[in-house]
């Protein structure tokens, strides 16, 4: 729930209708100047709601890294890397896919990952240390990752 308060309207509603002269309302609004405090709290609340919803899921983490460091960042996992090939009895094998999609041959599916569970690709302009610190905040404890600048 996102609560938005209008303090001037709240004060106006608490004053009896026959006492709502402009000078009296202006005086009361000056006493209850909570607008700046509410705006500061609202910004703080929006920031921490965003931070709470960032997880170690690849798309969520990638979106957070892009918002923090700019475009050009990709998070790839072992499962995302290659084309899924289904059985004849499964309807999924008829899905049209990108003709340039990589298909792993025997023994090469884990080559770029080595011992990592996911890879973070970043542009050359972004610091590896800052990205590493951000990823460490959100990754799961038993997961390993690599950062590759390109």
Coordinates of C-alpha atoms in Angstrom, one line a residue:
X1 CA 0.0 0.0 0.0
X2 CA 1.3 3.4 -1.0
X3 CA 0.0 6.1 1.3
X4 CA 0.1 9.7 0.1
X5 CA -0.8 12.4 2.7
X6 CA -2.0 15.9 1.9
X7 CA -1.5 17.8 5.2
X8 CA -3.2 20.9 4.0
X9 CA -6.4 19.0 3.1
X10 CA -6.3 17.1 6.5
X11 CA -6.1 20.4 8.4
X12 CA -8.9 21.9 6.3
X13 CA -11.1 18.8 7.0
X14 CA -10.6 19.1 10.8
X15 CA -11.6 22.8 10.9
X16 CA -15.3 23.4 11.0
X17 CA -16.8 24.7 7.7
X18 CA -17.9 28.0 9.2
X19 CA -14.3 28.7 10.5
X20 CA -12.5 28.0 7.2
X21 CA -11.4 31.6 6.5
X22 CA -8.3 31.9 4.4
X23 CA -6.3 33.7 7.1
X24 CA -7.1 31.0 9.7
X25 CA -6.3 28.1 7.3
X26 CA -3.0 29.8 6.3
X27 CA -2.0 30.2 10.0
X28 CA -2.9 26.5 10.7
X29 CA -1.0 25.3 7.6
X30 CA 2.1 27.2 8.8
X31 CA 1.9 25.4 12.2
X32 CA 1.6 22.0 10.5
X33 CA 4.4 22.3 7.9
X34 CA 5.1 18.6 7.5
X35 CA 5.3 18.5 3.7
X36 CA 9.1 18.5 3.6
X37 CA 9.4 15.8 6.3
X38 CA 6.8 13.7 4.4
X39 CA 8.7 14.1 1.1
X40 CA 12.0 13.1 2.7
X41 CA 10.3 10.0 4.2
X42 CA 8.6 9.2 0.9
X43 CA 12.0 9.2 -0.9
X44 CA 13.5 7.0 1.8
X45 CA 10.6 4.6 1.7
X46 CA 10.8 4.3 -2.1
X47 CA 14.5 3.7 -2.0
X48 CA 14.3 0.9 0.6
X49 CA 11.3 -0.7 -1.1
X50 CA 13.4 -1.0 -4.2
X51 CA 16.4 -2.4 -2.3
X52 CA 14.2 -5.0 -0.6
X53 CA 12.9 -6.3 -3.9
X54 CA 16.4 -6.8 -5.4
X55 CA 17.3 -10.5 -5.2
X56 CA 20.0 -12.8 -6.5
X57 CA 17.8 -13.9 -9.4
X58 CA 19.6 -13.2 -12.6
X59 CA 17.1 -10.8 -14.2
X60 CA 16.6 -8.9 -10.9
X61 CA 20.3 -8.6 -10.3
X62 CA 21.0 -7.6 -13.9
X63 CA 18.3 -4.9 -13.6
X64 CA 19.8 -3.6 -10.4
X65 CA 23.3 -3.5 -11.8
X66 CA 22.1 -1.6 -14.9
X67 CA 20.3 0.9 -12.7
X68 CA 23.4 1.4 -10.6
X69 CA 26.2 1.4 -13.2
X70 CA 24.5 2.0 -16.5
X71 CA 23.8 0.0 -19.6
X72 CA 26.0 -2.8 -21.1
X73 CA 25.9 -5.1 -18.1
X74 CA 24.7 -8.7 -18.6
X75 CA 24.3 -11.5 -16.1
X76 CA 24.4 -15.0 -17.6
X77 CA 23.9 -18.3 -15.9
X78 CA 24.8 -21.8 -17.0
X79 CA 21.1 -22.5 -17.7
X80 CA 20.7 -19.4 -19.8
X81 CA 23.7 -20.0 -22.0
X82 CA 22.5 -22.6 -24.5
X83 CA 19.4 -23.7 -26.4
X84 CA 17.0 -26.0 -24.7
X85 CA 16.3 -29.1 -26.9
X86 CA 13.1 -30.9 -26.2
X87 CA 11.9 -34.4 -27.0
X88 CA 9.6 -35.1 -30.0
X89 CA 6.6 -35.6 -27.7
X90 CA 7.1 -32.2 -26.0
X91 CA 5.5 -29.2 -27.7
X92 CA 8.5 -27.0 -26.7
X93 CA 10.8 -28.4 -29.4
X94 CA 8.8 -26.6 -32.1
X95 CA 9.5 -23.1 -30.7
X96 CA 11.2 -20.8 -33.1
X97 CA 14.6 -19.6 -31.8
X98 CA 17.3 -17.2 -32.8
X99 CA 19.4 -18.7 -35.6
X100 CA 22.6 -17.5 -33.9
X101 CA 21.8 -19.2 -30.6
X102 CA 24.7 -21.3 -29.4
X103 CA 24.2 -25.1 -29.1
X104 CA 26.6 -26.9 -26.8
X105 CA 28.5 -29.8 -28.2
X106 CA 29.6 -32.6 -25.9
X107 CA 32.1 -31.4 -23.4
X108 CA 32.0 -27.7 -24.2
X109 CA 28.9 -26.6 -22.2
X110 CA 30.7 -25.5 -19.1
X111 CA 33.9 -24.0 -20.7
X112 CA 33.2 -20.3 -20.1
X113 CA 31.9 -20.9 -16.6
X114 CA 34.7 -23.2 -15.3
X115 CA 33.8 -23.3 -11.6
X116 CA 31.4 -20.3 -11.6
X117 CA 27.7 -20.5 -11.3
X118 CA 27.1 -17.3 -13.2
X119 CA 29.1 -14.6 -15.1
X120 CA 28.6 -10.9 -15.0
X121 CA 29.7 -9.1 -18.2
X122 CA 30.5 -5.4 -17.7
X123 CA 31.8 -2.7 -20.0
X124 CA 35.4 -1.5 -19.7
X125 CA 34.3 1.8 -18.1
X126 CA 32.8 0.2 -15.0
X127 CA 35.0 -0.8 -12.0
X128 CA 35.3 -4.5 -11.3
X129 CA 35.6 -3.8 -7.5
X130 CA 32.3 -1.8 -7.4
X131 CA 30.4 -4.4 -9.3
X132 CA 31.9 -7.2 -7.2
X133 CA 30.8 -5.3 -4.0
X134 CA 27.2 -4.9 -5.4
X135 CA 27.0 -8.6 -6.4
X136 CA 28.3 -9.8 -3.1
X137 CA 25.4 -8.0 -1.4
X138 CA 22.8 -10.0 -3.2
X139 CA 24.3 -13.4 -4.3
X140 CA 23.4 -16.6 -2.4
X141 CA 26.1 -17.9 -0.1
X142 CA 27.0 -21.1 -2.0
X143 CA 27.1 -19.4 -5.5
X144 CA 30.3 -18.5 -7.2
X145 CA 30.6 -15.9 -10.0
X146 CA 33.1 -14.3 -12.4
X147 CA 33.2 -10.8 -13.7
X148 CA 34.4 -10.3 -17.2
X149 CA 35.1 -6.9 -18.7
X150 CA 34.5 -6.6 -22.4

